[in-house]
Every structure is written in structure tokens, then in C-alpha cells.
């Protein structure tokens, strides 16, 4: 075959010189994401002692290390579920047009940009033993001694709630406004009650979106690191898996173990996401008829 | 704000009987939202008040007001070089990720070719994985080649989620442009390079602006990757804030608060800028277009 024919045949399959525009980005992802990942994977099988699986064995046999998986899940799963669960009724109420909607969505973006570090500092001040929250509780006579809400599980929980809820809410709101309201109106003319309409029309159409939202909020909560150190109890109750990885890599300088923990962390996260997306695949995935 | 909006939504409903029955639920929803915002205001407010306070132990408000903590934070933490580094890092990341991401996003949005879905998934992964998971192997690789601990290492690490982010943000903007315009230009004899500079670039300015500002906000707030790769002369504001918080006790709490306020101020300026260009609900609605 002569050369023009080959380029012609390739062009028919969609390959021509324009594809070269992809090269920088593809090289980029390969060099800075795929290669380090494979390097880390290789490194995790070459610990200084214990054979190829030594680093993994060290992680899974030590309960102090192993339990970090459980600690992380115990923190991130309830937070992600709560964020999505609370967002649904609020977004359902607010999906129509009303004055101040743009202001409200703007206000909700603020916590996303605050970042975990500032939220941690704020929570330490606000929920601390002498903070405004405890003063209000004591002033209202609800409690005698300050409630301990920082430097433990709840501090991290609230910090994840503050950063995660607005994100979940905005996502759910945009999914809800993508559902055609005439579907619900049609059900109403057929005599469906408010609960029936929500349960039989809106919720099934919304469920795939909820699954995606859950995945994204879960990723945010699962990668908790700064707030677990700052508002949590990094040596005990909130020693999440990212702290374990950081500890191994930057305090013990055991890169094999750090890489192994990072890989385990990624796998655990992917398992949860795969389960959620597997469940999502069983749901309705057609058009929701709205603005799309 | 809340009472009139409820009145308005109930007024538009066809049957007022239902509206009355729904009212407690509406109040509950609005109550939750208000409770969230009151606590959020408390979290942010306590940091701001503390940063201007003289001495603040066990009272509602500090005993006196002063602005000296800002001067102290500015001197003690060497904030000027930190701010300069933050700006330099963020702007470099924005420039490189737009230059690399926009052409790639164009090809991904317009063309179909073998391996497109795989490539898309590859670009999606750095956004879906927790930064710590790929950050630790990446930092190890960057240390191996001598990038980490310097300016270049921080920029390289921050590019990993930024380039895919630009690609995903730009895709809907590119899809909005009518391909007929490009075809017309091509018929008039323009090559790909000219189409890009004369046709696409002017039409894509709003999209590129939106993507740049979002990447800017993300990079300024990105803690994990910068934390793992930064050296003493390449710390950004959020890492400096974390370091000053985790080394608490050496310095006055208030100067840490002052620094946190400076950080929030920077973020808020960026946020206001971002919201002038992007509508938050539209922005998250685009996540829907990502494949699983």
C-alpha cells in the first residue's frame, strides 16, 4: 500500500494529525500520574525486609495500622450518606425559582473554598470548650459542662460536613432541576399524592444522580487529612489511613510501606465506588426530560 | 428572606389545602439551612473576631481590639515570600494546564477515535482518586529526580489534577461551538493552527477564563499535593497555615487566626471573581456529563 492510502484509511477511523493535539496532555498524564503510580506499586513490593509482600503484611498484621481503614470508613461513609440524605429534601424544596436563589447558591460555595485548614481553625474556636457554641448551650441550660466536640471524632465529622454538604447540595440541586417538572404534574392529574409522586416519579429519576453525588462526596471525605490532624485525635480516634500513609513515608522514611498504604487506600476507595456504581447500573439511566 | 419565599411558593400551588399540610416540612427544611449557615457564620466569625482580639479567655468577646496580630503574622511567618510563592505557583499551574488541556479537550470533545474512552477514564482518575493516594508515589518520584522541595516540583504535582480538570471543564464550552464555523474556515483555506488562533480561541475565552479561575481556586486551596512536595522556599499559603497550626503553642493563637483570615480573604477575592464568570449550579451540572 502506498502512503496516502494508509493515512486515508487511518483518517477514516478517526486518526489524523489533529490527534497530535492530545499528545501533550496524554504524555502528561502518563509521566506524572501513571508512571508514579506504577513506580509506587513496584516500590510497595520491594520493602527492605519481609519479601515482596512484606510491606502489605506489615500493614495488615499490625492492628494499629489495619484499623485505620475501618476508622476512615467509619468517618467517611456516614458523612457522605448524611450529606446526600440531607441535601435531597432541601434541594427538593428549593428546585423552583425564587428570589435569592443565586445568593443562596453563592453562599453555599463559600465553605467549599474555605478549605479544610481554615474550617479546622474555625471549628477549634467555635466548638471548643470556651467557644460560642458551648456558651450558647450552657447559657440555654442545656448542659452544665462544655460538650467536647473538638479533638475527637465529632470535630472531624463536622469539618467534613461543612466542606462536603454544600458540594453535595449543589450537585443534587442541579440533578433535580434536570428532571422535567411536567412528569410530576402528569402524575398529579392522575391522582398521585405528594408522597407517591416523590417516591414513584422523582426519586427513581434522581437515584442515578444521587449515586454519583455519593461517590464524589465520599471521595472528598475519604481523603480527609488536614482536618483529621488538626480538629481530630490523630494518634487515636481519627487516625485515618492517609495519616498512616503520611506517617510511614515522612516520619519513618519507609517509602515501600507508604506506597503500600497509598495503594490499599486507593483500592478501598475504588471498591466502595465500584459497589455504588454497580448499584447505579441497575437503575434507570435514560433521559430525565429536563434541561439535561 | 425566608418567610416571603415560602409564602410565594405556597401561593403558586393549585390547592392551598396541601400547602398548609406541607408547611411544617418547609419550616424544617429552612430551619436546617439556617442552622447550617448560623454555625458556618460562627466558625468563620470566631476566627475573624479572634484575629482582631486582644485577650480572649472564657468570655463572649475579647477584652480589647487590636490589629497587631496581622503585623505579627506577617513578620513571624514571613508571609510576603509565601504569598509571592503562592501566586507564582498558582499562575504557572493555570498557564500550563490551560495550554496543555484546551487542545486535548478540543480533540476529546470533537473527535471519536479508538481508545477515546480509555483516555477519558485516564483523565478522570486523577480527579476521582484522593490526592494522598497518588501524591505519595508522585512525591517519591519527584524526590528521586530532584524536583520535589523546589518550585518546579510543587508546580508539577499540582498540574496532575489541574490538567484533567481543565479538560473536563472545557468540554461543554467546546461542544457549544458550532462545528460549521470551523468547516467554513477550513473551506476558506485556514489550517488547524489558524483555526485555533483566529476562530476557536476568541470563542473560547469565557470558557478558558472560567477554567483558569477554577484551577486557580483549586491550586491555592490544594493542601495535600503541595504539602507532600514543598520545600522550605516553596511553601504556599495553605501549607504555611497548616504548619503554623500544627506547631501551635509556640506562637500566639491569634496570629495563626490572622493568617487564616488572610488566607480566607485571598480565597474570597478569587471566589467573587470566579462567580462573576461561572454560575455554580451550571458548573456542577457538568459533572453529569462525565462517564463512569
Coordinates of N, CA and C in Angstrom, one line a residue, chain B residues 15-111:
Chain B
X15 N -53.7 24.0 45.0 CA -54.6 23.8 46.1 C -54.0 24.2 47.4
X16 N -54.6 25.2 48.1 CA -54.0 25.7 49.3 C -54.0 24.7 50.4
X17 N -54.9 23.7 50.4 CA -55.0 22.8 51.5 C -53.7 22.0 51.6
X18 N -53.2 21.6 50.5 CA -51.9 20.9 50.5 C -50.8 21.7 51.1
X19 N -50.8 23.0 50.7 CA -49.8 23.9 51.1 C -49.7 24.0 52.6
X20 N -50.9 24.0 53.3 CA -50.9 24.1 54.7 C -50.3 22.9 55.3
X21 N -50.6 21.7 54.7 CA -50.1 20.5 55.2 C -48.6 20.4 55.1
X22 N -48.1 21.0 54.0 CA -46.6 20.9 53.8 C -45.8 21.9 54.6
X23 N -46.5 22.8 55.3 CA -45.8 23.9 55.9 C -44.8 23.4 56.9
X24 N -45.1 22.5 57.9 CA -44.1 22.1 58.9 C -42.8 21.6 58.2
X25 N -43.0 20.8 57.1 CA -41.8 20.3 56.4 C -41.0 21.4 55.8
X26 N -41.7 22.4 55.3 CA -40.9 23.6 54.7 C -40.2 24.3 55.8
X27 N -40.8 24.5 57.0 CA -40.1 25.1 58.1 C -38.9 24.3 58.5
X28 N -39.1 23.0 58.5 CA -38.0 22.2 59.0 C -36.8 22.3 58.0
X29 N -37.1 22.3 56.7 CA -36.0 22.4 55.7 C -35.3 23.8 55.9
X30 N -36.1 24.8 55.9 CA -35.5 26.2 56.0 C -34.7 26.3 57.4
X31 N -35.3 25.7 58.4 CA -34.6 25.7 59.7 C -33.2 25.0 59.6
X32 N -33.2 23.9 58.9 CA -31.9 23.2 58.8 C -30.9 24.1 58.0
X33 N -31.4 24.7 57.0 CA -30.5 25.6 56.2 C -30.0 26.7 57.1
X34 N -30.9 27.3 57.8 CA -30.5 28.5 58.6 C -29.5 28.0 59.7
X35 N -29.8 26.8 60.3 CA -28.9 26.3 61.3 C -27.5 26.1 60.8
X36 N -27.5 25.6 59.6 CA -26.2 25.4 58.9 C -25.4 26.7 58.8
X37 N -26.2 27.7 58.3 CA -25.5 29.0 58.0 C -25.1 29.7 59.3
X38 N -25.9 29.5 60.3 CA -25.6 30.2 61.6 C -24.3 29.6 62.1
X39 N -24.2 28.2 62.1 CA -22.9 27.6 62.5 C -21.8 28.0 61.7
X40 N -22.0 28.0 60.4 CA -20.9 28.4 59.4 C -20.4 29.8 59.8
X41 N -21.4 30.7 60.0 CA -21.0 32.1 60.4 C -20.2 32.1 61.7
X42 N -20.6 31.2 62.6 CA -19.9 31.1 63.9 C -18.5 30.7 63.6
X43 N -18.3 29.7 62.8 CA -17.0 29.1 62.5 C -16.1 30.2 61.9
X44 N -16.6 30.9 60.9 CA -15.8 32.0 60.3 C -15.6 33.1 61.2
X45 N -16.8 33.5 61.8 CA -16.8 34.7 62.7 C -15.8 34.6 63.8
X46 N -15.7 33.4 64.4 CA -14.9 33.2 65.6 C -13.4 33.4 65.2
X47 N -13.0 33.0 64.0 CA -11.7 33.2 63.6 C -11.4 34.7 63.3
X48 N -12.3 35.4 62.7 CA -12.1 36.8 62.4 C -12.1 37.6 63.7
X49 N -13.0 37.3 64.6 CA -13.0 38.0 65.9 C -11.7 37.8 66.7
X50 N -11.3 36.5 66.7 CA -10.1 36.2 67.4 C -8.9 36.9 66.9
X51 N -8.9 37.1 65.5 CA -7.7 37.6 64.9 C -7.6 39.1 65.2
X52 N -8.7 39.8 65.6 CA -8.6 41.2 66.0 C -8.6 41.4 67.5
X53 N -8.7 40.3 68.3 CA -8.9 40.4 69.7 C -7.6 40.5 70.5
X54 N -7.7 41.2 71.6 CA -6.6 41.4 72.5 C -6.3 40.2 73.3
X55 N -7.1 39.9 74.2 CA -7.0 38.6 75.0 C -8.4 38.0 75.0
X56 N -8.5 36.7 74.8 CA -9.8 36.1 74.7 C -9.9 34.8 75.5
X57 N -10.2 34.9 76.8 CA -10.4 33.7 77.6 C -11.8 33.7 78.2
X58 N -12.5 32.7 77.9 CA -13.8 32.4 78.6 C -14.7 33.6 78.7
X59 N -14.8 34.4 77.6 CA -15.8 35.4 77.6 C -16.4 35.4 76.2
X60 N -17.5 36.2 76.1 CA -18.2 36.1 74.8 C -17.3 36.8 73.7
X61 N -16.8 37.9 74.1 CA -15.9 38.6 73.1 C -14.6 39.0 73.7
X62 N -13.6 39.2 72.9 CA -12.3 39.5 73.5 C -12.3 40.8 74.4
X63 N -11.3 41.0 75.2 CA -11.3 42.1 76.1 C -11.0 43.4 75.4
X64 N -10.3 43.4 74.3 CA -10.0 44.6 73.6 C -9.7 44.3 72.2
X65 N -9.6 45.3 71.4 CA -9.4 45.1 69.9 C -8.1 45.6 69.5
X66 N -7.5 44.9 68.6 CA -6.2 45.3 68.1 C -5.9 44.8 66.7
X67 N -5.1 45.4 65.9 CA -4.7 44.9 64.6 C -3.3 44.3 64.6
X68 N -2.7 44.3 65.8 CA -1.2 44.0 65.7 C -0.9 42.5 65.3
X69 N -1.9 41.6 65.5 CA -1.7 40.2 65.2 C -1.3 40.1 63.7
X70 N -1.9 40.9 62.9 CA -1.7 40.8 61.5 C -0.2 41.2 61.2
X71 N 0.3 42.2 61.8 CA 1.7 42.6 61.6 C 2.6 41.5 62.1
X72 N 2.2 40.9 63.3 CA 3.0 39.8 63.8 C 3.0 38.6 62.9
X73 N 1.8 38.2 62.4 CA 1.8 37.1 61.5 C 2.6 37.4 60.2
X74 N 2.5 38.6 59.8 CA 3.2 39.0 58.5 C 4.7 38.8 58.7
X75 N 5.2 39.2 59.9 CA 6.6 39.1 60.2 C 7.0 37.7 60.5
X76 N 6.3 37.1 61.5 CA 6.7 35.8 62.0 C 6.7 34.7 61.0
X77 N 5.7 34.7 60.2 CA 5.6 33.6 59.2 C 6.2 33.9 57.9
X78 N 6.8 35.1 57.8 CA 7.3 35.6 56.5 C 6.3 35.5 55.4
X79 N 5.2 36.2 55.6 CA 4.1 35.9 54.7 C 4.3 36.5 53.3
X80 N 5.1 37.5 53.2 CA 5.3 38.1 51.8 C 5.9 37.1 50.9
X81 N 7.1 36.4 51.2 CA 7.6 35.4 50.3 C 6.6 34.3 50.1
X82 N 5.8 33.9 51.1 CA 4.8 32.8 51.0 C 3.8 33.2 50.0
X83 N 3.3 34.5 50.1 CA 2.3 34.9 49.2 C 2.8 35.0 47.8
X84 N 4.0 35.5 47.6 CA 4.6 35.5 46.3 C 4.7 34.1 45.7
X85 N 5.2 33.2 46.5 CA 5.3 31.8 46.0 C 3.9 31.3 45.6
X86 N 2.9 31.5 46.5 CA 1.5 31.1 46.2 C 1.1 31.6 44.8
X87 N 1.3 32.9 44.6 CA 0.8 33.5 43.3 C 1.6 32.9 42.2
X88 N 2.9 32.7 42.4 CA 3.8 32.2 41.3 C 3.3 30.8 40.9
X89 N 3.2 29.9 42.0 CA 2.8 28.6 41.7 C 1.5 28.5 41.0
X90 N 0.5 29.2 41.6 CA -0.9 29.1 41.0 C -0.9 29.6 39.6
X91 N -0.2 30.7 39.3 CA -0.3 31.2 37.9 C 0.4 30.3 37.0
X92 N 1.6 29.7 37.4 CA 2.2 28.8 36.5 C 1.3 27.6 36.2
X93 N 0.7 27.0 37.3 CA -0.2 25.9 37.1 C -1.3 26.2 36.2
X94 N -1.9 27.4 36.3 CA -3.0 27.8 35.5 C -2.6 27.9 34.0
X95 N -1.4 28.6 33.8 CA -1.0 28.8 32.4 C -0.7 27.4 31.7
X96 N 0.1 26.6 32.4 CA 0.5 25.3 31.8 C -0.8 24.4 31.6
X97 N -1.6 24.4 32.6 CA -2.8 23.4 32.4 C -3.7 23.9 31.4
X98 N -3.9 25.2 31.2 CA -4.7 25.7 30.1 C -4.1 25.4 28.7
X99 N -2.8 25.6 28.6 CA -2.1 25.4 27.4 C -2.1 23.9 27.0
X100 N -2.0 23.0 28.0 CA -2.0 21.6 27.7 C -3.4 21.1 27.5
X101 N -4.3 21.6 28.4 CA -5.6 21.0 28.5 C -6.6 21.4 27.4
X102 N -6.5 22.6 26.9 CA -7.5 23.1 26.0 C -7.4 22.3 24.6
X103 N -6.2 22.1 24.0 CA -6.2 21.4 22.8 C -6.7 19.9 23.0
X104 N -6.2 19.3 24.1 CA -6.7 17.9 24.3 C -8.2 17.9 24.5
X105 N -8.7 18.9 25.2 CA -10.2 18.9 25.4 C -10.9 19.0 24.1
X106 N -10.3 19.8 23.1 CA -10.9 20.0 21.8 C -11.0 18.7 21.1
X107 N -9.9 17.9 21.1 CA -9.9 16.7 20.4 C -10.9 15.7 21.0
X108 N -10.9 15.7 22.3 CA -11.8 14.7 23.0 C -13.2 15.1 22.8
X109 N -13.5 16.4 22.7 CA -14.9 16.8 22.5 C -15.4 16.6 21.1
X110 N -14.5 16.7 20.1 CA -15.0 16.7 18.7 C -14.8 15.4 18.0
X111 N -13.8 14.7 18.4 CA -13.4 13.5 17.6 C -13.8 12.2 18.2

